[in-house]
Amino acid sequence: QVQLEESGGGLVQPGGSLRVSCVASGNIFRILPMAWHRQAPGNQRELVAAITSAGVIYYADSVKGRFTISRDNGKNTVYLQMNSLKPEDTAVYYCAADVRVGLGYKYWGQGTQVIVAS
């Protein structure tokens, strides 16, 4: 069982930056594929960025060039650095771990709210 806890959300002005973090429990973090998803009011949850245990990275087109996902296996932590934020980035951001083909991600955090507004 893996527990995930996000932090770092908040209110930021358009064009600003924010970093959200996700700490995982247990001692298998280094082998887990990790990801950030987000869900805005009235929208479906969408994949924002993902990183495998080998460091292979995926970004959604909507955040390419603005967001950076990274991981620190020594700290059991995955980060999402968000730059040049736009109002449409407003959402609850969820950390997820351990994706399985056809099944999606097995473990989810509770989410952290990010609001981009002036």
XYZ file of C-alpha atoms in Angstrom:
118
model
C 0.000 0.000 0.000
C 1.278 3.445 -0.951
C -0.048 6.660 0.514
C 0.419 9.942 -1.322
C 0.257 13.425 0.149
C 0.302 16.550 -1.990
C 1.267 20.045 -0.879
C 2.138 23.412 -2.328
C -1.102 24.516 -3.920
C -2.442 28.014 -3.550
C -3.429 31.232 -5.246
C -1.121 32.700 -7.876
C -1.471 35.478 -10.415
C -1.496 34.784 -14.151
C 2.067 34.490 -15.407
C 3.283 33.391 -12.010
C 4.892 30.171 -10.827
C 4.074 27.511 -8.297
C 5.565 24.170 -7.315
C 3.460 21.346 -5.982
C 4.972 18.330 -4.248
C 3.847 14.799 -3.519
C 5.418 12.594 -0.879
C 4.893 8.838 -1.044
C 4.982 6.425 1.862
C 6.844 3.139 1.819
C 10.126 2.000 0.328
C 9.190 1.228 -3.276
C 8.930 4.799 -4.561
C 11.971 4.479 -6.787
C 10.334 1.804 -8.948
C 6.950 3.492 -9.248
C 5.787 5.417 -12.274
C 4.362 8.706 -11.003
C 2.077 11.311 -12.475
C 0.195 14.519 -11.908
C -3.404 14.863 -12.981
C -5.781 17.777 -12.578
C -9.498 18.327 -12.481
C -11.192 21.658 -13.015
C -14.820 22.259 -11.997
C -17.158 20.660 -14.508
C -14.321 18.896 -16.305
C -13.003 15.369 -16.325
C -9.738 14.570 -14.607
C -6.871 14.844 -17.081
C -3.281 13.677 -17.131
C -0.877 16.623 -16.937
C 2.545 15.001 -16.679
C 4.069 11.626 -15.919
C 7.506 10.261 -15.114
C 8.635 6.657 -15.096
C 11.113 5.085 -12.717
C 13.717 5.429 -15.493
C 12.989 9.121 -15.900
C 11.000 8.970 -19.126
C 8.645 11.952 -19.123
C 5.331 12.766 -20.740
C 3.538 16.122 -20.852
C 0.088 17.034 -22.011
C 0.197 19.448 -24.936
C -1.511 22.124 -22.850
C 1.418 22.355 -20.414
C 4.451 21.594 -22.597
C 7.139 24.219 -22.182
C 5.542 25.585 -19.007
C 5.433 22.686 -16.542
C 8.271 20.422 -15.405
C 7.844 17.113 -13.607
C 10.714 15.693 -11.594
C 11.339 13.162 -8.874
C 13.710 12.758 -5.951
C 13.914 9.088 -5.056
C 15.898 9.857 -1.910
C 12.987 11.897 -0.607
C 10.178 9.743 -2.014
C 8.900 12.899 -3.674
C 7.638 13.919 -7.077
C 7.359 17.586 -8.028
C 5.480 19.625 -10.583
C 7.014 23.009 -11.295
C 4.433 25.218 -12.987
C 5.539 28.389 -14.751
C 3.695 30.948 -16.866
C 0.471 29.917 -15.216
C -2.833 30.707 -16.901
C -6.351 30.967 -15.467
C -7.211 27.754 -17.302
C -4.628 25.938 -15.165
C -6.944 26.423 -12.191
C -7.819 22.975 -10.882
C -7.288 20.462 -8.127
C -3.984 18.749 -8.816
C -3.693 15.080 -7.914
C -0.620 12.942 -7.531
C -0.891 9.344 -8.729
C 1.364 6.298 -8.594
C 1.788 2.831 -10.053
C 0.055 2.802 -13.419
C -1.110 -0.528 -14.822
C -1.945 -1.102 -18.485
C -5.699 -1.007 -18.912
C -6.303 -0.189 -15.275
C -4.941 3.291 -14.797
C -3.154 4.526 -11.691
C -3.568 2.459 -8.560
C -2.792 5.033 -5.869
C -4.057 8.600 -5.595
C -3.515 11.524 -3.280
C -6.257 13.783 -1.941
C -5.343 16.664 -4.210
C -4.135 20.221 -3.771
C -5.991 23.254 -5.091
C -4.293 25.606 -7.519
C -6.059 28.862 -8.380
C -4.685 31.189 -11.025
C -6.386 34.558 -10.784
C -5.521 38.245 -10.563
